[in-house]
């Protein structure tokens, strides 16, 4: 067989990005219900830089990862699909807009000539308005599926009483005592580790007095303990467990993105989904990426990105390879593995994960035992296959 594809560019890419720097984000440790937060100018810059970085990778004809046939300067809105969670005060949604400004910068190529001969360029030197599908958290749980999910709360309880967790809490005890003067009035219980980390991180970035007073190792220690905490919260013993829900509700759209990109008659080439950190943890776990790279078992930094690159292998079959950059300060866009392989056929990716996915809001309601909120009240719970067998993940951890 003639290998015609190895030098060709990509078929497309599915990008998952985390929002940029923001103010404090408190998550109730018993529910992961979250208070609102706002993006900062630093956060917008981080996203803009990420967009520029992705532009160099995927929209620059000289790049080995150039997407074949994509309109690279003037956006073709049929080739690009963007969705972002619109919860809170739009930290994630605004991040998507900033990223897009770097991905498709303003261009005079969009200028038009009027009947009277006058040349008109759009505002801000030809700003390009790329449509963003804003996913309303109250109506569509897919990008924030762990919130308002009773079975997830059961999972939290189970996680907090597991042996590994209690051991880690004991190990962290001296740190938690020492950090108490630096976390305002929030609890220094290990169950509250996310909020401790977030407080230290946000203050360290934004408050000069605080940054000077904080003992030098504390920020990194808080990050480390929070990595452990969040990894345990957002993974589960089995891929179909409710601890993995953050990626189980994201996968269906990734599957259909792959389907649409690989369908020759479909113009779609680049998909961006802007989210918070939680789905990344579950994604790296259910794809076994953490086996080859154990250091990615934790919280991804602001403006981190995962790219699922689609190309044809030497047999002409569409396959995926996964790359990761852990935020603005990470210079490395590293190749990860999925189930030990750097390249996986689309059909194998889907068949590995199809049994884990939560495809619809109704399935989410059932998988969470949520009977009222987020549109669940319209479903008939007497047909709920999950109710009688009990919570979908295995107890005892
Ligand atoms: C979640 O938190 C928000 C803000 O803190 C609050 O307004 C809301 O009532 C909470 N929702 C639930 C179901 O606890
Ligand atoms: C979790 O545990 C607390 C006590 O630690 C209990 O009050 C609460 O009802 C439990 N929640 C769930 C959803 O099991
Ligand atoms: C901490 O203080 C803030 C205001 O200073 C208050 O809104 C919040 O409820 C307090 N939290 C706790 C856990 O006491
Ligand atoms: C920490 O929080 C857990 C769960 O809310 C609770 O069971 C435990 O007693 C708390 N520990 C301390 C030392 O307050
Ligand atoms: C900055 O940090 C100092 C020292 O911890 C604290 O007293 C002050 O309230 C902080 N400022 C803000 C705006 O949070
Ligand atoms: C294309 O996307 C649409 C909407 O997301 C989806 O319904 C459809 O199944 C996708 N097509 C393929 C071939 O995956
Ligand atoms: C996924 O997470 C579970 C629960 O934390 C863990 O037992 C399992 O080893 C992880 N899988 C991989 C491939 O790291
Ligand atoms: C990202 O970087 C931070 C800080 O450097 C680190 O603590 C964290 O574990 C990293 N996360 C991943 C998923 O690699
Ligand atoms: C994924 O990793 C787990 C160990 O955590 C292993 O049992 C399983 O076989 C791996 N799956 C594949 C498809 O390689
Ligand atoms: C990974 O590669 C191995 C060895 O080439 C192969 O047997 C396996 O099917 C691949 N797994 C996936 C999910 O592609
Ligand atoms: C959800 O979608 C996947 C992939 O398309 C499919 O394999 C699975 O059967 C669907 N699940 C349900 C419950 O319909
Ligand atoms: C599911 O929710 C219903 C209604 O809120 C409640 O009565 C039932 O106990 C819950 N089931 C489980 C297994 O938690």
Coordinates of C-alpha atoms and ligand atoms in Angstrom, one line a residue:
X1 CA 0.0 0.0 0.0
X2 CA 1.3 3.5 -0.9
X3 CA 1.7 5.7 2.1
X4 CA 0.1 8.9 0.9
X5 CA -0.8 10.4 4.2
X6 CA 2.3 10.5 6.4
X7 CA 3.5 13.8 5.1
X8 CA 0.0 15.3 4.9
X9 CA -1.3 17.6 7.6
X10 CA -3.9 16.9 10.2
X11 CA -7.6 16.1 9.5
X12 CA -8.5 18.3 12.4
X13 CA -8.1 18.7 16.1
X14 CA -10.3 18.6 19.2
X15 CA -9.0 21.0 21.8
X16 CA -9.9 21.0 25.5
X17 CA -8.7 24.1 27.4
X18 CA -8.9 25.3 30.9
X19 CA -9.8 28.9 31.8
X20 CA -7.2 31.5 32.7
X21 CA -6.3 33.2 36.0
X22 CA -9.3 34.3 38.1
X23 CA -10.2 35.4 41.6
X24 CA -10.9 32.9 44.4
X25 CA -13.2 29.9 43.6
X26 CA -14.6 28.2 46.6
X27 CA -16.0 24.6 46.2
X28 CA -18.0 23.2 49.0
X29 CA -16.0 20.1 49.9
X30 CA -19.2 18.1 50.6
X31 CA -21.0 18.9 47.3
X32 CA -18.5 20.7 45.0
X33 CA -21.2 23.3 44.6
X34 CA -19.1 26.4 43.7
X35 CA -19.2 30.1 44.4
X36 CA -18.7 32.5 41.5
X37 CA -15.5 34.0 40.4
X38 CA -14.2 36.5 37.8
X39 CA -11.5 36.3 35.2
X40 CA -8.6 38.8 35.6
X41 CA -6.7 40.6 32.9
X42 CA -3.9 38.1 33.6
X43 CA -6.3 35.3 32.8
X44 CA -7.3 36.9 29.5
X45 CA -3.7 37.3 28.6
X46 CA -3.0 33.7 29.4
X47 CA -5.8 32.5 27.2
X48 CA -4.8 34.9 24.4
X49 CA -1.3 33.5 24.5
X50 CA -2.7 30.0 24.4
X51 CA -4.7 30.9 21.3
X52 CA -1.6 32.3 19.7
X53 CA 0.3 29.1 20.5
X54 CA -2.4 26.9 19.0
X55 CA -2.5 29.1 15.9
X56 CA 1.3 28.4 15.4
X57 CA 0.6 24.7 15.8
X58 CA -2.6 24.2 13.7
X59 CA -3.2 27.3 11.5
X60 CA 0.3 27.9 10.2
X61 CA 1.0 26.2 6.9
X62 CA 4.7 25.6 7.7
X63 CA 3.8 23.7 10.9
X64 CA 3.9 19.9 10.8
X65 CA 0.6 19.9 12.6
X66 CA -1.1 22.3 10.1
X67 CA -4.7 21.3 9.5
X68 CA -5.1 20.5 5.9
X69 CA -7.6 22.8 4.1
X70 CA -8.4 25.1 7.1
X71 CA -8.9 28.8 6.5
X72 CA -6.1 30.1 8.6
X73 CA -6.4 33.9 8.7
X74 CA -10.0 34.6 8.0
X75 CA -12.1 32.3 10.1
X76 CA -14.6 30.0 8.2
X77 CA -17.2 29.5 10.9
X78 CA -18.3 26.2 9.3
X79 CA -14.8 24.8 10.1
X80 CA -14.8 25.8 13.7
X81 CA -16.9 24.8 16.6
X82 CA -16.6 26.3 20.1
X83 CA -18.4 25.5 23.3
X84 CA -17.9 26.8 26.8
X85 CA -19.5 26.5 30.2
X86 CA -21.3 29.7 31.0
X87 CA -21.6 29.2 34.7
X88 CA -20.6 31.6 37.5
X89 CA -19.5 35.0 36.3
X90 CA -18.4 33.6 32.9
X91 CA -14.8 32.9 33.7
X92 CA -14.8 30.0 31.3
X93 CA -16.9 31.7 28.6
X94 CA -14.7 34.8 28.6
X95 CA -11.6 32.6 28.5
X96 CA -12.9 31.1 25.3
X97 CA -13.3 34.6 23.8
X98 CA -9.7 35.5 24.7
X99 CA -8.3 32.3 23.3
X100 CA -10.2 32.9 20.0
X101 CA -8.6 36.4 19.8
X102 CA -5.2 34.8 19.7
X103 CA -6.3 31.9 17.5
X104 CA -7.9 34.1 14.8
X105 CA -6.5 37.6 15.4
X106 CA -8.1 40.7 13.8
X107 CA -7.4 41.0 10.1
X108 CA -8.1 43.5 7.4
X109 CA -8.8 40.5 5.1
X110 CA -12.3 40.8 6.4
X111 CA -12.7 44.3 5.0
X112 CA -15.5 45.0 2.5
X113 CA -16.0 47.6 -0.2
X114 CA -19.3 49.3 -0.3
X115 CA -21.4 50.4 -3.3
X116 CA -20.0 53.9 -3.0
X117 CA -16.4 52.5 -3.2
X118 CA -15.7 53.0 0.5
X119 CA -13.5 50.3 2.2
X120 CA -14.7 49.3 5.6
X121 CA -12.8 47.3 8.2
X122 CA -14.5 45.9 11.2
X123 CA -13.9 47.3 14.7
X124 CA -10.5 46.9 16.4
X125 CA -8.7 46.4 13.1
X126 CA -11.0 43.7 11.8
X127 CA -11.9 41.7 15.0
X128 CA -13.3 38.3 14.1
X129 CA -16.5 37.3 15.8
X130 CA -16.3 33.5 16.2
X131 CA -19.5 32.0 17.5
X132 CA -19.3 30.4 20.9
X133 CA -22.0 28.0 22.1
X134 CA -22.5 28.9 25.7
X135 CA -23.5 25.9 27.7
X136 CA -26.0 27.0 30.4
X137 CA -25.1 25.0 33.5
X138 CA -28.7 25.1 34.7
X139 CA -30.0 23.4 31.6
X140 CA -27.2 21.3 30.2
X141 CA -25.0 19.5 32.8
X142 CA -22.4 18.2 30.3
X143 CA -19.5 20.5 31.2
X144 CA -20.2 20.7 35.0
X145 CA -21.7 17.3 35.5
X146 CA -20.3 16.8 39.1
X147 CA -22.3 19.7 40.5
X148 CA -25.8 19.1 42.0
X149 CA -25.2 15.4 41.5
X150 CA -26.3 13.4 44.7
X151 CA -24.4 10.2 43.8
X152 CA -21.2 12.3 43.3
X153 CA -21.8 13.6 46.9
X154 CA -22.0 10.0 48.1
X155 CA -18.7 9.4 46.2
X156 CA -17.2 12.4 48.0
X157 CA -18.2 11.0 51.4
X158 CA -16.7 7.6 50.4
X159 CA -13.5 9.2 49.2
X160 CA -13.0 11.2 52.4
X161 CA -13.3 8.1 54.5
X162 CA -11.0 5.9 52.4
X163 CA -7.8 4.5 54.0
X164 CA -5.6 6.3 51.4
X165 CA -7.3 9.6 52.0
X166 CA -7.1 9.4 55.8
X167 CA -3.5 8.4 55.6
X168 CA -2.7 11.4 53.4
X169 CA -4.7 13.6 55.8
X170 CA -2.5 12.4 58.6
X171 CA 0.7 13.1 56.6
X172 CA -0.6 16.6 55.8
X173 CA -1.5 17.4 59.4
X174 CA 1.7 19.4 60.3
X175 CA 1.3 21.4 57.0
X176 CA -2.3 22.1 57.7
X177 CA -1.5 23.4 61.1
X178 CA 1.3 25.6 59.8
X179 CA -0.7 27.0 56.9
X180 CA -3.6 28.1 59.2
X181 CA -2.4 31.8 59.5
X182 CA -2.3 32.0 55.7
X183 CA -5.8 30.8 54.7
X184 CA -8.1 33.5 56.2
X185 CA -11.1 32.1 57.9
X186 CA -11.5 28.9 55.8
X187 CA -11.3 25.5 57.4
X188 CA -7.9 23.8 57.5
X189 CA -9.4 20.3 57.5
X190 CA -7.8 18.1 54.8
X191 CA -11.3 17.6 53.2
X192 CA -11.1 21.3 52.4
X193 CA -7.7 21.0 50.6
X194 CA -9.0 22.4 47.3
X195 CA -10.0 25.6 48.9
X196 CA -6.8 25.9 50.9
X197 CA -4.8 25.5 47.7
X198 CA -7.0 27.9 45.8
X199 CA -6.7 30.5 48.6
X200 CA -2.9 30.2 48.7
X201 CA -2.6 30.2 44.9
X202 CA -4.9 33.2 44.3
X203 CA -3.4 35.3 47.1
X204 CA 0.2 34.4 46.1
X205 CA -0.5 35.6 42.5
X206 CA -2.4 38.8 43.4
X207 CA -1.3 40.1 46.8
X208 CA 2.2 41.4 47.3
X209 CA 2.1 41.4 51.1
X210 CA 0.8 37.9 51.2
X211 CA 3.3 36.6 48.6
X212 CA 6.2 38.1 50.7
X213 CA 4.8 36.6 54.0
X214 CA 4.0 33.1 52.8
X215 CA 6.8 30.7 53.7
X216 CA 8.6 29.7 50.5
X217 CA 7.5 26.0 50.3
X218 CA 3.9 26.5 51.1
X219 CA 2.5 27.2 47.6
X220 CA 4.1 24.1 46.2
X221 CA 3.0 22.0 49.2
X222 CA -0.5 23.2 48.9
X223 CA -0.5 22.3 45.2
X224 CA 0.8 18.8 45.9
X225 CA -1.8 18.0 48.5
X226 CA -4.5 19.4 46.4
X227 CA -3.3 17.3 43.5
X228 CA -3.8 14.2 45.6
X229 CA -7.2 15.4 46.8
X230 CA -8.6 16.3 43.4
X231 CA -7.2 13.2 41.8
X232 CA -9.1 11.1 44.2
X233 CA -12.2 13.1 43.9
X234 CA -12.3 13.1 40.1
X235 CA -11.3 9.5 39.5
X236 CA -13.0 6.2 40.5
X237 CA -12.2 2.6 40.8
X238 CA -13.9 1.9 37.5
X239 CA -14.3 4.1 34.4
X240 CA -18.1 3.9 34.7
X241 CA -17.8 5.2 38.3
X242 CA -19.5 8.5 39.2
X243 CA -16.0 9.9 40.2
X244 CA -15.2 10.0 36.5
X245 CA -18.4 11.9 35.6
X246 CA -16.6 15.0 34.5
X247 CA -15.3 13.2 31.4
X248 CA -18.2 10.8 31.0
X249 CA -20.4 13.7 30.1
X250 CA -17.8 15.3 27.9
X251 CA -17.0 12.2 25.8
X252 CA -20.2 12.1 23.7
X253 CA -19.4 15.5 22.2
X254 CA -15.8 14.4 21.6
X255 CA -17.1 11.3 19.8
X256 CA -19.4 13.3 17.5
X257 CA -16.6 15.9 16.9
X258 CA -14.4 13.0 15.7
X259 CA -17.2 11.7 13.6
X260 CA -17.9 15.0 12.0
X261 CA -14.2 15.9 11.4
X262 CA -13.5 12.6 9.7
X263 CA -16.6 12.7 7.5
X264 CA -15.3 14.0 4.2
X265 CA -18.4 16.0 3.3
X266 CA -18.4 17.8 6.7
X267 CA -16.3 21.1 6.8
X268 CA -15.6 20.8 10.5
X269 CA -11.9 20.9 11.4
X270 CA -11.3 22.5 14.7
X271 CA -13.3 22.1 17.9
X272 CA -12.6 24.0 21.1
X273 CA -14.3 23.1 24.4
X274 CA -13.4 25.4 27.3
X275 CA -13.8 24.0 30.8
X276 CA -12.5 24.0 34.3
X277 CA -9.8 21.6 35.6
X278 CA -12.0 18.7 36.7
X279 CA -12.6 16.9 33.3
X280 CA -8.8 16.7 32.6
X281 CA -8.2 14.6 35.7
X282 CA -10.8 12.1 34.7
X283 CA -9.7 12.1 31.0
X284 CA -6.1 11.3 31.9
X285 CA -7.3 8.5 34.2
X286 CA -9.8 6.8 31.9
X287 CA -7.4 6.8 28.9
X288 CA -4.6 5.3 31.1
X289 CA -2.4 8.3 30.2
X290 CA -1.2 8.5 33.8
X291 CA 0.4 5.1 33.5
X292 CA 3.1 6.4 31.2
X293 CA 3.2 9.9 32.8
X294 CA 2.4 9.6 36.5
X295 CA 3.1 13.3 37.0
X296 CA -0.1 14.3 35.2
X297 CA -2.3 12.8 37.9
X298 CA -3.3 16.2 39.3
X299 CA -4.8 19.6 38.7
X300 CA -3.9 21.2 35.4
X301 CA -2.8 24.9 35.6
X302 CA -4.7 27.9 34.3
X303 CA -4.8 27.9 30.4
X304 CA -3.7 24.3 30.2
X305 CA -4.6 22.5 27.0
X306 CA -5.2 19.0 25.7
X307 CA -5.2 18.5 22.0
X308 CA -6.6 15.4 20.4
X309 CA -5.1 15.5 16.9
X310 CA -6.8 13.5 14.1
X311 CA -4.8 12.2 11.2
X312 CA -4.8 9.3 8.8
X313 CA -2.4 6.5 9.6
X314 CA -0.5 4.7 6.9
X315 CA -3.5 2.5 6.2
X316 CA -5.7 5.5 5.7
X317 CA -7.6 5.0 8.9
X318 CA -8.4 8.0 11.1
X319 CA -6.4 7.9 14.4
X320 CA -5.9 10.2 17.3
X321 CA -2.9 11.3 19.3
X322 CA -3.1 13.3 22.5
X323 CA -0.9 16.3 23.4
X324 CA -0.8 18.3 26.6
X325 CA 0.6 21.6 27.8
X326 CA 0.2 22.3 31.5
X327 CA -0.6 26.1 31.4
X328 CA 1.2 29.2 30.3
X329 CA 4.5 28.5 32.0
X330 CA 4.9 25.0 30.6
X331 CA 7.1 25.2 27.4
X332 CA 6.5 21.6 26.5
X333 CA 3.6 20.5 24.4
X334 CA 4.1 16.9 25.3
X335 CA 2.9 13.7 23.6
X336 CA 0.8 11.6 26.0
X337 CA -0.1 8.0 25.5
X338 CA -3.5 6.4 25.6
X339 CA -3.6 2.8 26.8
X340 CA 0.2 2.7 26.2
X341 CA 0.0 3.9 22.6
X342 CA 0.9 7.3 21.1
X343 CA -1.6 6.8 18.3
X344 CA -5.0 5.2 18.7
X345 CA -7.6 4.5 16.0
X346 CA -10.7 6.6 16.4
X347 CA -12.8 3.4 16.4
X348 CA -10.6 2.0 19.2
X349 CA -10.8 5.2 21.3
X350 CA -14.6 5.1 21.0
X351 CA -14.9 1.4 21.7
X352 CA -12.6 1.7 24.8
X353 CA -14.8 4.4 26.2
X354 CA -18.3 4.0 24.8
X355 CA -19.6 2.0 27.8
X356 CA -18.6 4.9 30.2
X357 CA -20.4 7.8 28.5
X358 CA -23.5 9.7 29.8
X359 CA -25.1 10.7 26.5
X360 CA -28.1 12.8 27.5
X361 CA -29.5 15.0 30.2
X362 CA -31.9 12.2 31.1
X363 CA -29.0 9.7 31.5
X364 CA -27.2 12.3 33.7
X365 CA -30.3 12.7 35.9
X366 CA -30.5 8.9 36.4
X367 CA -26.7 8.6 36.8
X368 CA -26.8 11.2 39.6
X369 CA -30.2 10.4 41.2
X370 CA -31.0 14.1 40.6
X371 CA -34.8 14.2 40.3
X372 CA -35.5 17.9 40.3
X373 CA -32.7 20.3 39.3
X374 CA -31.1 20.9 35.9
X375 CA -34.2 19.9 34.0
X376 CA -34.5 16.5 35.6
X377 CA -38.0 16.9 37.0
X378 CA -39.6 16.1 33.6
X379 CA -38.3 12.5 33.5
X380 CA -40.1 9.5 34.8
X381 CA -37.9 8.0 37.5
X382 CA -39.9 4.8 37.8
X383 CA -37.9 3.8 34.6
X384 CA -34.6 4.8 36.2
X385 CA -32.3 1.8 35.7
X386 CA -29.9 3.1 38.4
X387 CA -32.3 3.7 41.2
X388 CA -32.7 0.2 42.5
X389 CA -29.2 -1.2 42.0
X390 CA -27.9 1.8 44.0
X391 CA -25.1 4.2 43.2
X392 CA -23.3 3.3 39.9
X393 CA -19.8 3.1 41.3
X394 CA -18.4 0.5 43.6
X395 CA -18.3 1.3 47.3
X396 CA -15.3 1.2 49.6
X397 CA -12.1 2.9 48.5
Ligands
LIG1 C1 -24.8 26.5 45.4 O1 -24.1 27.7 45.8 C2 -24.7 28.9 45.3 C3 -23.7 30.0 45.6 O2 -23.0 29.8 46.7 C4 -26.0 29.0 46.0 O3 -26.6 30.2 45.6 C5 -26.9 27.9 45.6 O4 -28.1 27.9 46.3 C6 -26.2 26.5 46.0 N1 -27.0 25.5 45.4 C7 -27.3 24.4 46.1 C8 -28.3 23.5 45.4 O5 -26.8 24.2 47.2
LIG2 C1 -22.2 12.7 53.7 O1 -21.7 12.6 55.0 C2 -22.3 13.5 55.9 C3 -21.7 13.3 57.3 O2 -20.4 13.3 57.2 C4 -23.8 13.4 55.9 O3 -24.4 14.4 56.7 C5 -24.4 13.5 54.5 O4 -25.7 13.2 54.5 C6 -23.7 12.5 53.6 N1 -24.1 12.9 52.2 C7 -24.4 11.9 51.3 C8 -24.9 12.4 50.0 O5 -24.2 10.7 51.5
LIG3 C1 -15.2 34.1 56.0 O1 -15.3 35.5 55.9 C2 -16.1 36.0 54.8 C3 -16.1 37.5 54.8 O2 -15.0 38.0 55.4 C4 -17.5 35.5 55.0 O3 -18.3 35.9 53.9 C5 -17.5 34.0 55.0 O4 -18.8 33.5 55.3 C6 -16.6 33.5 56.1 N1 -16.5 32.0 56.0 C7 -16.5 31.2 57.0 C8 -16.4 29.7 56.7 O5 -16.6 31.6 58.2
LIG4 C1 -12.9 17.1 58.8 O1 -14.0 17.0 58.0 C2 -14.6 15.7 58.0 C3 -15.7 15.7 57.0 O2 -16.5 16.9 57.0 C4 -15.1 15.4 59.4 O3 -15.7 14.1 59.4 C5 -13.9 15.5 60.3 O4 -14.4 15.3 61.6 C6 -13.2 16.8 60.2 N1 -12.0 16.8 61.0 C7 -11.7 17.7 61.9 C8 -10.4 17.5 62.6 O5 -12.4 18.7 62.0
LIG5 C1 -3.2 40.6 51.3 O1 -2.5 39.9 52.3 C2 -2.4 40.5 53.5 C3 -1.5 39.6 54.4 O2 -1.9 38.3 54.4 C4 -3.8 40.6 54.1 O3 -3.8 41.2 55.4 C5 -4.7 41.4 53.2 O4 -6.0 41.4 53.7 C6 -4.7 40.8 51.8 N1 -5.4 41.7 50.9 C7 -6.4 41.3 50.2 C8 -7.0 42.3 49.3 O5 -6.9 40.2 50.2
LIG6 C1 -22.0 15.4 14.0 O1 -22.4 16.2 15.1 C2 -23.8 16.1 15.4 C3 -24.1 17.2 16.4 O2 -23.2 17.2 17.4 C4 -24.1 14.7 15.8 O3 -25.5 14.6 16.1 C5 -23.7 13.8 14.7 O4 -23.9 12.5 15.1 C6 -22.3 14.0 14.3 N1 -21.9 13.2 13.2 C7 -21.1 12.1 13.3 C8 -20.8 11.4 12.0 O5 -20.6 11.8 14.3
LIG7 C1 -7.6 5.7 37.9 O1 -8.1 6.1 39.2 C2 -8.4 5.1 40.1 C3 -9.0 5.7 41.3 O2 -8.2 6.7 41.8 C4 -7.1 4.3 40.3 O3 -7.4 3.2 41.2 C5 -6.5 3.8 39.0 O4 -5.3 3.2 39.2 C6 -6.3 5.0 38.1 N1 -5.9 4.5 36.8 C7 -4.8 4.8 36.2 C8 -4.6 4.2 34.9 O5 -3.9 5.5 36.7
LIG8 C1 0.6 21.3 36.4 O1 1.6 22.0 37.0 C2 1.5 22.2 38.4 C3 2.5 23.2 38.9 O2 3.7 23.2 38.2 C4 1.7 20.8 39.1 O3 1.6 20.9 40.5 C5 0.6 20.0 38.6 O4 0.7 18.7 39.1 C6 0.6 19.9 37.1 N1 -0.6 19.2 36.6 C7 -0.5 18.2 35.7 C8 -1.8 17.6 35.3 O5 0.5 17.9 35.1
LIG9 C1 -5.4 0.6 32.0 O1 -4.7 0.5 33.2 C2 -5.2 -0.5 34.1 C3 -4.4 -0.4 35.3 O2 -4.7 0.8 36.0 C4 -5.1 -1.8 33.5 O3 -5.7 -2.8 34.3 C5 -5.9 -1.9 32.2 O4 -5.7 -3.1 31.5 C6 -5.4 -0.8 31.2 N1 -6.2 -0.8 30.0 C7 -5.7 -0.9 28.8 C8 -6.7 -1.0 27.7 O5 -4.5 -0.9 28.6
LIG10 C1 -2.1 -0.4 21.7 O1 -1.0 -1.0 21.1 C2 -1.0 -2.4 21.2 C3 0.3 -2.9 20.7 O2 0.5 -2.4 19.4 C4 -2.2 -3.0 20.6 O3 -2.2 -4.4 20.8 C5 -3.5 -2.4 21.3 O4 -4.6 -2.8 20.6 C6 -3.4 -0.9 21.2 N1 -4.5 -0.3 22.0 C7 -5.3 0.6 21.6 C8 -6.4 1.1 22.5 O5 -5.1 1.2 20.5
LIG11 C1 -24.0 6.4 24.4 O1 -23.2 6.6 23.2 C2 -22.2 5.6 23.0 C3 -21.4 6.0 21.8 O2 -22.1 6.5 20.8 C4 -23.0 4.3 22.7 O3 -22.0 3.2 22.5 C5 -23.8 3.9 24.0 O4 -24.5 2.8 23.8 C6 -24.7 5.1 24.3 N1 -25.3 4.8 25.6 C7 -26.6 4.6 25.8 C8 -27.0 4.3 27.2 O5 -27.4 4.8 24.9
LIG12 C1 -32.6 8.9 45.1 O1 -33.3 10.0 45.3 C2 -34.6 9.8 45.8 C3 -35.4 11.1 45.8 O2 -34.6 12.2 46.1 C4 -34.4 9.2 47.3 O3 -35.6 9.0 47.9 C5 -33.5 7.9 47.1 O4 -33.2 7.5 48.4 C6 -32.3 8.2 46.4 N1 -31.6 6.9 46.1 C7 -30.4 6.6 46.5 C8 -29.9 5.2 46.1 O5 -29.6 7.4 47.0

